[in-house]
Amino acid sequence: MSAALELRNLRYRYGDGTEALRGISFSVAEGECVGLIGPNGAGKSTLLLHLNGILPERLDGAPAVFVFGEPLTEAVLDKMRRAVGVLFQDPDDQLFCPTVFEDVAFGPRQFGLSEAGVAARVSAALKRAGLEHFEKRSPIHLSHGEKRRVCLAGVLACEPRVLALDEPTSDLDPRGRRELKELLRQLPVTKIIATHDLELVVELCSRAIVLDRGEVVAQGPSASLLADEPLMLAHGLEMPHILRHHHPHGG
Ligand code: ADP
Protein backbone atom coordinates (compact mmCIF):
# COMPACT_ATOMS: atom_id res chain seq x y z
CA MET A 1 0.00 0.00 0.00
CA SER A 2 1.30 3.48 -0.73
CA ALA A 3 2.13 5.85 2.09
CA ALA A 4 -0.31 8.62 2.96
CA LEU A 5 2.55 11.05 2.44
CA GLU A 6 5.91 10.60 0.86
CA LEU A 7 8.65 13.16 0.33
CA ARG A 8 11.37 12.35 -2.13
CA ASN A 9 14.38 14.61 -2.00
CA LEU A 10 12.32 17.75 -1.36
CA ARG A 11 14.36 20.91 -1.84
CA TYR A 12 13.32 24.52 -1.55
CA ARG A 13 15.11 27.82 -1.77
CA TYR A 14 13.39 31.11 -0.94
CA GLY A 15 13.65 34.05 -3.32
CA ASP A 16 16.41 35.64 -1.25
CA GLY A 17 18.58 32.54 -1.66
CA THR A 18 17.89 30.94 1.74
CA GLU A 19 18.08 27.18 1.31
CA ALA A 20 15.23 26.12 3.58
CA LEU A 21 14.94 22.45 2.55
CA ARG A 22 17.99 20.53 1.39
CA GLY A 23 16.76 17.19 0.16
CA ILE A 24 14.15 15.83 2.54
CA SER A 25 12.92 12.26 2.19
CA PHE A 26 10.55 10.38 4.47
CA SER A 27 7.13 8.82 4.40
CA VAL A 28 4.13 8.73 6.70
CA ALA A 29 1.83 5.71 6.73
CA GLU A 30 -1.93 6.08 6.61
CA GLY A 31 -3.29 6.70 10.12
CA GLU A 32 0.12 7.49 11.55
CA CYS A 33 0.75 10.59 13.67
CA VAL A 34 4.25 11.96 13.19
CA GLY A 35 5.93 14.79 15.08
CA LEU A 36 8.21 17.14 13.16
CA ILE A 37 10.64 18.76 15.55
CA GLY A 38 13.75 20.90 15.37
CA PRO A 39 15.01 24.38 16.25
CA ASN A 40 13.62 27.62 14.84
CA GLY A 41 14.57 27.99 11.22
CA ALA A 42 14.98 24.22 10.70
CA GLY A 43 12.48 24.27 7.83
CA LYS A 44 9.40 22.80 9.52
CA SER A 45 6.92 25.43 8.34
CA THR A 46 8.41 25.49 4.88
CA LEU A 47 8.03 21.72 4.69
CA LEU A 48 4.37 21.77 5.75
CA LEU A 49 3.59 24.43 3.15
CA HIS A 50 4.78 21.98 0.49
CA LEU A 51 2.36 19.26 1.51
CA ASN A 52 -0.59 20.74 -0.31
CA GLY A 53 1.23 22.85 -2.83
CA ILE A 54 1.17 26.29 -1.19
CA LEU A 55 4.90 26.16 -1.89
CA PRO A 56 6.61 26.03 -4.28
CA GLU A 57 5.00 28.93 -6.09
CA ARG A 58 5.31 26.99 -9.35
CA LEU A 59 4.86 23.26 -9.52
CA ASP A 60 6.79 22.59 -12.68
CA GLY A 61 9.80 20.71 -11.32
CA ALA A 62 10.10 16.98 -10.73
CA PRO A 63 7.45 16.02 -8.16
CA ALA A 64 8.85 15.62 -4.65
CA VAL A 65 5.58 15.22 -2.73
CA PHE A 66 3.37 12.15 -3.11
CA VAL A 67 -0.02 11.85 -1.46
CA PHE A 68 -1.41 8.31 -1.33
CA GLY A 69 1.06 7.47 -4.06
CA GLU A 70 0.05 10.26 -6.40
CA PRO A 71 2.54 13.00 -7.29
CA LEU A 72 1.51 16.52 -6.37
CA THR A 73 1.43 18.42 -9.63
CA GLU A 74 -0.40 21.48 -10.92
CA ALA A 75 -3.01 19.28 -12.60
CA VAL A 76 -4.15 17.71 -9.32
CA LEU A 77 -3.68 20.70 -7.04
CA ASP A 78 -7.37 21.12 -6.18
CA LYS A 79 -7.72 17.47 -5.31
CA MET A 80 -4.55 17.58 -3.20
CA ARG A 81 -5.81 20.60 -1.28
CA ARG A 82 -8.88 18.63 -0.34
CA ALA A 83 -6.82 15.62 0.67
CA VAL A 84 -4.26 17.49 2.77
CA GLY A 85 -5.40 20.15 5.23
CA VAL A 86 -2.74 22.54 6.51
CA LEU A 87 -3.22 24.49 9.74
CA PHE A 88 -0.96 27.55 9.59
CA GLN A 89 1.14 28.67 12.48
CA ASP A 90 -0.48 32.11 12.72
CA PRO A 91 -4.30 32.01 12.84
CA ASP A 92 -4.41 35.55 11.50
CA ASP A 93 -3.03 34.23 8.20
CA GLN A 94 -5.99 31.90 7.87
CA LEU A 95 -8.96 34.00 9.01
CA PHE A 96 -10.31 36.63 6.69
CA CYS A 97 -14.14 36.49 6.77
CA PRO A 98 -16.52 38.67 8.81
CA THR A 99 -18.01 35.68 10.64
CA VAL A 100 -16.78 32.36 11.97
CA PHE A 101 -19.40 30.60 9.83
CA GLU A 102 -18.07 32.15 6.63
CA ASP A 103 -14.49 31.37 7.53
CA VAL A 104 -15.20 27.71 8.22
CA ALA A 105 -17.46 27.49 5.15
CA PHE A 106 -14.77 28.86 2.84
CA GLY A 107 -13.13 25.52 2.08
CA PRO A 108 -16.27 23.41 1.62
CA ARG A 109 -17.72 26.10 -0.65
CA GLN A 110 -14.98 25.35 -3.17
CA PHE A 111 -16.26 21.77 -3.45
CA GLY A 112 -19.53 22.51 -5.17
CA LEU A 113 -21.64 21.37 -2.20
CA SER A 114 -25.19 22.66 -1.74
CA GLU A 115 -25.69 25.43 0.81
CA ALA A 116 -27.23 22.85 3.17
CA GLY A 117 -24.26 20.57 2.61
CA VAL A 118 -21.87 23.42 3.43
CA ALA A 119 -23.85 24.30 6.58
CA ALA A 120 -23.77 20.67 7.72
CA ARG A 121 -20.00 20.53 7.26
CA VAL A 122 -19.56 23.81 9.15
CA SER A 123 -21.66 22.79 12.11
CA ALA A 124 -19.98 19.37 12.37
CA ALA A 125 -16.52 20.98 12.22
CA LEU A 126 -17.39 23.66 14.80
CA LYS A 127 -18.77 21.03 17.09
CA ARG A 128 -15.65 18.93 16.75
CA ALA A 129 -13.49 21.97 17.50
CA GLY A 130 -15.57 22.80 20.57
CA LEU A 131 -17.01 25.96 19.04
CA GLU A 132 -20.74 25.40 18.91
CA HIS A 133 -22.66 28.69 18.81
CA PHE A 134 -19.68 30.60 17.45
CA GLU A 135 -21.14 30.85 13.92
CA LYS A 136 -22.00 34.54 14.05
CA ARG A 137 -18.99 35.72 15.99
CA SER A 138 -16.37 37.83 14.33
CA PRO A 139 -13.04 35.96 14.10
CA ILE A 140 -11.00 39.08 14.84
CA HIS A 141 -12.63 39.47 18.24
CA LEU A 142 -11.86 35.98 19.48
CA SER A 143 -9.06 34.95 21.80
CA HIS A 144 -5.95 33.45 20.26
CA GLY A 145 -6.95 29.94 21.29
CA GLU A 146 -10.43 30.38 19.85
CA LYS A 147 -9.00 31.71 16.60
CA ARG A 148 -6.80 28.68 16.34
CA ARG A 149 -9.79 26.42 16.85
CA VAL A 150 -11.72 28.29 14.15
CA CYS A 151 -8.81 27.66 11.79
CA LEU A 152 -8.80 24.01 12.75
CA ALA A 153 -12.56 23.83 12.16
CA GLY A 154 -11.99 25.36 8.72
CA VAL A 155 -9.46 22.65 7.93
CA LEU A 156 -11.67 19.87 9.33
CA ALA A 157 -14.68 21.10 7.35
CA CYS A 158 -12.79 20.07 4.22
CA GLU A 159 -12.56 16.53 5.64
CA PRO A 160 -8.91 16.02 4.71
CA ARG A 161 -7.35 12.57 4.86
CA VAL A 162 -4.07 14.08 5.99
CA LEU A 163 -3.74 16.87 8.52
CA ALA A 164 -0.58 19.00 8.68
CA LEU A 165 -0.43 21.20 11.77
CA ASP A 166 2.09 23.96 12.37
CA GLU A 167 2.64 24.66 16.08
CA PRO A 168 -0.97 23.85 17.01
CA THR A 169 -0.47 24.36 20.77
CA SER A 170 1.65 27.51 20.80
CA ASP A 171 -0.01 30.32 22.80
CA LEU A 172 -2.69 28.02 24.20
CA ASP A 173 -3.34 27.97 27.93
CA PRO A 174 -3.09 24.57 29.66
CA ARG A 175 -6.78 23.81 29.26
CA GLY A 176 -6.79 24.83 25.60
CA ARG A 177 -3.74 22.68 25.04
CA ARG A 178 -5.32 19.68 26.76
CA GLU A 179 -8.54 20.07 24.76
CA LEU A 180 -6.71 20.38 21.49
CA LYS A 181 -4.65 17.31 22.26
CA GLU A 182 -7.79 15.30 22.97
CA LEU A 183 -9.38 16.56 19.79
CA LEU A 184 -6.35 15.54 17.74
CA ARG A 185 -6.15 12.18 19.44
CA GLN A 186 -9.73 11.46 18.42
CA LEU A 187 -9.30 12.46 14.79
CA PRO A 188 -8.84 9.27 12.83
CA VAL A 189 -6.77 10.83 10.03
CA THR A 190 -3.06 10.81 9.21
CA LYS A 191 -1.30 13.62 11.03
CA ILE A 192 2.00 15.43 10.79
CA ILE A 193 2.59 17.96 13.54
CA ALA A 194 5.38 20.52 13.55
CA THR A 195 5.90 21.62 17.12
CA HIS A 196 8.19 22.68 19.95
CA ASP A 197 5.76 20.99 22.34
CA LEU A 198 7.73 17.81 22.86
CA GLU A 199 5.32 16.45 25.44
CA LEU A 200 2.63 16.61 22.81
CA VAL A 201 4.91 14.61 20.53
CA VAL A 202 5.49 11.97 23.20
CA GLU A 203 1.78 11.76 23.96
CA LEU A 204 0.33 11.86 20.44
CA CYS A 205 2.97 10.88 17.92
CA SER A 206 4.27 7.36 17.61
CA ARG A 207 7.19 8.60 15.56
CA ALA A 208 9.21 11.80 15.40
CA ILE A 209 11.41 13.33 12.73
CA VAL A 210 14.13 15.79 13.69
CA LEU A 211 14.84 18.51 11.16
CA ASP A 212 17.80 20.86 11.36
CA ARG A 213 19.06 23.32 8.73
CA GLY A 214 16.74 21.90 6.14
CA GLU A 215 17.75 18.28 6.61
CA VAL A 216 16.38 15.24 8.42
CA VAL A 217 18.98 14.52 11.09
CA ALA A 218 17.18 11.74 12.98
CA GLN A 219 13.90 9.86 13.08
CA GLY A 220 12.44 7.08 15.14
CA PRO A 221 9.89 6.17 17.81
CA SER A 222 9.12 9.36 19.77
CA ALA A 223 9.81 8.05 23.24
CA SER A 224 13.30 6.76 22.50
CA LEU A 225 14.25 9.59 20.13
CA LEU A 226 13.22 12.32 22.54
CA ALA A 227 14.91 10.57 25.44
CA ASP A 228 18.23 10.84 23.59
CA GLU A 229 19.48 13.89 25.45
CA PRO A 230 22.69 14.49 23.45
CA LEU A 231 20.67 14.37 20.22
CA MET A 232 18.07 16.77 21.63
CA LEU A 233 20.68 19.23 22.85
CA ALA A 234 22.62 19.06 19.60
CA HIS A 235 19.53 20.27 17.75
CA GLY A 236 18.35 22.99 20.06
CA LEU A 237 15.77 20.79 21.77
CA GLU A 238 15.29 19.55 25.28
CA MET A 239 14.31 16.17 26.61
CA PRO A 240 10.69 16.52 27.69
CA HIS A 241 9.93 16.41 31.38
CA ILE A 242 7.62 13.43 31.17
CA LEU A 243 10.49 11.29 29.91
CA ARG A 244 12.69 12.23 32.85
CA HIS A 245 10.73 9.97 35.15
CA HIS A 246 12.07 6.97 33.30
CA HIS A 247 15.76 6.38 33.74
CA PRO A 248 16.71 4.44 30.63
CA HIS A 249 20.35 4.15 31.70
CA GLY A 250 19.61 3.20 35.26
CA GLY A 251 20.72 6.63 36.55
P1 ADP B 1 10.86 26.51 11.15
O1 ADP B 1 9.41 26.39 10.84
O2 ADP B 1 11.51 25.20 11.45
O3 ADP B 1 11.14 27.53 12.21
P2 ADP B 1 11.02 27.81 8.59
O4 ADP B 1 10.48 26.86 7.59
O5 ADP B 1 10.14 28.91 9.05
O6 ADP B 1 11.60 27.01 9.83
O7 ADP B 1 12.33 28.48 8.01
C1 ADP B 1 13.35 27.74 7.34
C2 ADP B 1 14.40 28.71 6.81
O8 ADP B 1 13.82 29.48 5.76
C3 ADP B 1 14.92 29.71 7.83
O9 ADP B 1 16.27 29.95 7.54
C4 ADP B 1 14.09 30.94 7.57
O10 ADP B 1 14.77 32.10 7.96
C5 ADP B 1 13.88 30.87 6.08
N1 ADP B 1 12.61 31.50 5.64
C6 ADP B 1 11.36 31.24 6.08
N2 ADP B 1 10.44 31.98 5.43
C7 ADP B 1 11.15 32.72 4.54
C8 ADP B 1 10.79 33.69 3.57
N3 ADP B 1 9.52 34.02 3.33
N4 ADP B 1 11.79 34.26 2.84
C9 ADP B 1 13.08 33.91 3.06
N5 ADP B 1 13.48 33.02 3.94
C10 ADP B 1 12.53 32.42 4.68
Coordinates of C-alpha atoms and ligand atoms in Angstrom, one line a residue:
M1 CA 0.0 0.0 0.0
S2 CA 1.3 3.5 -0.7
A3 CA 2.1 5.8 2.1
A4 CA -0.3 8.6 3.0
L5 CA 2.6 11.0 2.4
E6 CA 5.9 10.6 0.9
L7 CA 8.6 13.2 0.3
R8 CA 11.4 12.3 -2.1
N9 CA 14.4 14.6 -2.0
L10 CA 12.3 17.7 -1.4
R11 CA 14.4 20.9 -1.8
Y12 CA 13.3 24.5 -1.6
R13 CA 15.1 27.8 -1.8
Y14 CA 13.4 31.1 -0.9
G15 CA 13.7 34.0 -3.3
D16 CA 16.4 35.6 -1.2
G17 CA 18.6 32.5 -1.7
T18 CA 17.9 30.9 1.7
E19 CA 18.1 27.2 1.3
A20 CA 15.2 26.1 3.6
L21 CA 14.9 22.4 2.6
R22 CA 18.0 20.5 1.4
G23 CA 16.8 17.2 0.2
I24 CA 14.2 15.8 2.5
S25 CA 12.9 12.3 2.2
F26 CA 10.5 10.4 4.5
S27 CA 7.1 8.8 4.4
V28 CA 4.1 8.7 6.7
A29 CA 1.8 5.7 6.7
E30 CA -1.9 6.1 6.6
G31 CA -3.3 6.7 10.1
E32 CA 0.1 7.5 11.6
C33 CA 0.7 10.6 13.7
V34 CA 4.3 12.0 13.2
G35 CA 5.9 14.8 15.1
L36 CA 8.2 17.1 13.2
I37 CA 10.6 18.8 15.5
G38 CA 13.7 20.9 15.4
P39 CA 15.0 24.4 16.2
N40 CA 13.6 27.6 14.8
G41 CA 14.6 28.0 11.2
A42 CA 15.0 24.2 10.7
G43 CA 12.5 24.3 7.8
K44 CA 9.4 22.8 9.5
S45 CA 6.9 25.4 8.3
T46 CA 8.4 25.5 4.9
L47 CA 8.0 21.7 4.7
L48 CA 4.4 21.8 5.7
L49 CA 3.6 24.4 3.2
H50 CA 4.8 22.0 0.5
L51 CA 2.4 19.3 1.5
N52 CA -0.6 20.7 -0.3
G53 CA 1.2 22.9 -2.8
I54 CA 1.2 26.3 -1.2
L55 CA 4.9 26.2 -1.9
P56 CA 6.6 26.0 -4.3
E57 CA 5.0 28.9 -6.1
R58 CA 5.3 27.0 -9.4
L59 CA 4.9 23.3 -9.5
D60 CA 6.8 22.6 -12.7
G61 CA 9.8 20.7 -11.3
A62 CA 10.1 17.0 -10.7
P63 CA 7.5 16.0 -8.2
A64 CA 8.8 15.6 -4.6
V65 CA 5.6 15.2 -2.7
F66 CA 3.4 12.2 -3.1
V67 CA 0.0 11.8 -1.5
F68 CA -1.4 8.3 -1.3
G69 CA 1.1 7.5 -4.1
E70 CA 0.0 10.3 -6.4
P71 CA 2.5 13.0 -7.3
L72 CA 1.5 16.5 -6.4
T73 CA 1.4 18.4 -9.6
E74 CA -0.4 21.5 -10.9
A75 CA -3.0 19.3 -12.6
V76 CA -4.2 17.7 -9.3
L77 CA -3.7 20.7 -7.0
D78 CA -7.4 21.1 -6.2
K79 CA -7.7 17.5 -5.3
M80 CA -4.6 17.6 -3.2
R81 CA -5.8 20.6 -1.3
R82 CA -8.9 18.6 -0.3
A83 CA -6.8 15.6 0.7
V84 CA -4.3 17.5 2.8
G85 CA -5.4 20.1 5.2
V86 CA -2.7 22.5 6.5
L87 CA -3.2 24.5 9.7
F88 CA -1.0 27.6 9.6
Q89 CA 1.1 28.7 12.5
D90 CA -0.5 32.1 12.7
P91 CA -4.3 32.0 12.8
D92 CA -4.4 35.5 11.5
D93 CA -3.0 34.2 8.2
Q94 CA -6.0 31.9 7.9
L95 CA -9.0 34.0 9.0
F96 CA -10.3 36.6 6.7
C97 CA -14.1 36.5 6.8
P98 CA -16.5 38.7 8.8
T99 CA -18.0 35.7 10.6
V100 CA -16.8 32.4 12.0
F101 CA -19.4 30.6 9.8
E102 CA -18.1 32.2 6.6
D103 CA -14.5 31.4 7.5
V104 CA -15.2 27.7 8.2
A105 CA -17.5 27.5 5.1
F106 CA -14.8 28.9 2.8
G107 CA -13.1 25.5 2.1
P108 CA -16.3 23.4 1.6
R109 CA -17.7 26.1 -0.7
Q110 CA -15.0 25.3 -3.2
F111 CA -16.3 21.8 -3.5
G112 CA -19.5 22.5 -5.2
L113 CA -21.6 21.4 -2.2
S114 CA -25.2 22.7 -1.7
E115 CA -25.7 25.4 0.8
A116 CA -27.2 22.9 3.2
G117 CA -24.3 20.6 2.6
V118 CA -21.9 23.4 3.4
A119 CA -23.8 24.3 6.6
A120 CA -23.8 20.7 7.7
R121 CA -20.0 20.5 7.3
V122 CA -19.6 23.8 9.2
S123 CA -21.7 22.8 12.1
A124 CA -20.0 19.4 12.4
A125 CA -16.5 21.0 12.2
L126 CA -17.4 23.7 14.8
K127 CA -18.8 21.0 17.1
R128 CA -15.7 18.9 16.7
A129 CA -13.5 22.0 17.5
G130 CA -15.6 22.8 20.6
L131 CA -17.0 26.0 19.0
E132 CA -20.7 25.4 18.9
H133 CA -22.7 28.7 18.8
F134 CA -19.7 30.6 17.5
E135 CA -21.1 30.8 13.9
K136 CA -22.0 34.5 14.0
R137 CA -19.0 35.7 16.0
S138 CA -16.4 37.8 14.3
P139 CA -13.0 36.0 14.1
I140 CA -11.0 39.1 14.8
H141 CA -12.6 39.5 18.2
L142 CA -11.9 36.0 19.5
S143 CA -9.1 34.9 21.8
H144 CA -6.0 33.5 20.3
G145 CA -6.9 29.9 21.3
E146 CA -10.4 30.4 19.9
K147 CA -9.0 31.7 16.6
R148 CA -6.8 28.7 16.3
R149 CA -9.8 26.4 16.8
V150 CA -11.7 28.3 14.2
C151 CA -8.8 27.7 11.8
L152 CA -8.8 24.0 12.7
A153 CA -12.6 23.8 12.2
G154 CA -12.0 25.4 8.7
V155 CA -9.5 22.6 7.9
L156 CA -11.7 19.9 9.3
A157 CA -14.7 21.1 7.3
C158 CA -12.8 20.1 4.2
E159 CA -12.6 16.5 5.6
P160 CA -8.9 16.0 4.7
R161 CA -7.3 12.6 4.9
V162 CA -4.1 14.1 6.0
L163 CA -3.7 16.9 8.5
A164 CA -0.6 19.0 8.7
L165 CA -0.4 21.2 11.8
D166 CA 2.1 24.0 12.4
E167 CA 2.6 24.7 16.1
P168 CA -1.0 23.8 17.0
T169 CA -0.5 24.4 20.8
S170 CA 1.7 27.5 20.8
D171 CA 0.0 30.3 22.8
L172 CA -2.7 28.0 24.2
D173 CA -3.3 28.0 27.9
P174 CA -3.1 24.6 29.7
R175 CA -6.8 23.8 29.3
G176 CA -6.8 24.8 25.6
R177 CA -3.7 22.7 25.0
R178 CA -5.3 19.7 26.8
E179 CA -8.5 20.1 24.8
L180 CA -6.7 20.4 21.5
K181 CA -4.6 17.3 22.3
E182 CA -7.8 15.3 23.0
L183 CA -9.4 16.6 19.8
L184 CA -6.3 15.5 17.7
R185 CA -6.2 12.2 19.4
Q186 CA -9.7 11.5 18.4
L187 CA -9.3 12.5 14.8
P188 CA -8.8 9.3 12.8
V189 CA -6.8 10.8 10.0
T190 CA -3.1 10.8 9.2
K191 CA -1.3 13.6 11.0
I192 CA 2.0 15.4 10.8
I193 CA 2.6 18.0 13.5
A194 CA 5.4 20.5 13.6
T195 CA 5.9 21.6 17.1
H196 CA 8.2 22.7 19.9
D197 CA 5.8 21.0 22.3
L198 CA 7.7 17.8 22.9
E199 CA 5.3 16.5 25.4
L200 CA 2.6 16.6 22.8
V201 CA 4.9 14.6 20.5
V202 CA 5.5 12.0 23.2
E203 CA 1.8 11.8 24.0
L204 CA 0.3 11.9 20.4
C205 CA 3.0 10.9 17.9
S206 CA 4.3 7.4 17.6
R207 CA 7.2 8.6 15.6
A208 CA 9.2 11.8 15.4
I209 CA 11.4 13.3 12.7
V210 CA 14.1 15.8 13.7
L211 CA 14.8 18.5 11.2
D212 CA 17.8 20.9 11.4
R213 CA 19.1 23.3 8.7
G214 CA 16.7 21.9 6.1
E215 CA 17.7 18.3 6.6
V216 CA 16.4 15.2 8.4
V217 CA 19.0 14.5 11.1
A218 CA 17.2 11.7 13.0
Q219 CA 13.9 9.9 13.1
G220 CA 12.4 7.1 15.1
P221 CA 9.9 6.2 17.8
S222 CA 9.1 9.4 19.8
A223 CA 9.8 8.0 23.2
S224 CA 13.3 6.8 22.5
L225 CA 14.2 9.6 20.1
L226 CA 13.2 12.3 22.5
A227 CA 14.9 10.6 25.4
D228 CA 18.2 10.8 23.6
E229 CA 19.5 13.9 25.4
P230 CA 22.7 14.5 23.5
L231 CA 20.7 14.4 20.2
M232 CA 18.1 16.8 21.6
L233 CA 20.7 19.2 22.9
A234 CA 22.6 19.1 19.6
H235 CA 19.5 20.3 17.7
G236 CA 18.3 23.0 20.1
L237 CA 15.8 20.8 21.8
E238 CA 15.3 19.5 25.3
M239 CA 14.3 16.2 26.6
P240 CA 10.7 16.5 27.7
H241 CA 9.9 16.4 31.4
I242 CA 7.6 13.4 31.2
L243 CA 10.5 11.3 29.9
R244 CA 12.7 12.2 32.9
H245 CA 10.7 10.0 35.1
H246 CA 12.1 7.0 33.3
H247 CA 15.8 6.4 33.7
P248 CA 16.7 4.4 30.6
H249 CA 20.4 4.1 31.7
G250 CA 19.6 3.2 35.3
G251 CA 20.7 6.6 36.5
Ligands
ADP1 P1 10.9 26.5 11.2 O1 9.4 26.4 10.8 O2 11.5 25.2 11.4 O3 11.1 27.5 12.2 P2 11.0 27.8 8.6 O4 10.5 26.9 7.6 O5 10.1 28.9 9.1 O6 11.6 27.0 9.8 O7 12.3 28.5 8.0 C1 13.4 27.7 7.3 C2 14.4 28.7 6.8 O8 13.8 29.5 5.8 C3 14.9 29.7 7.8 O9 16.3 30.0 7.5 C4 14.1 30.9 7.6 O10 14.8 32.1 8.0 C5 13.9 30.9 6.1 N1 12.6 31.5 5.6 C6 11.4 31.2 6.1 N2 10.4 32.0 5.4 C7 11.1 32.7 4.5 C8 10.8 33.7 3.6 N3 9.5 34.0 3.3 N4 11.8 34.3 2.8 C9 13.1 33.9 3.1 N5 13.5 33.0 3.9 C10 12.5 32.4 4.7

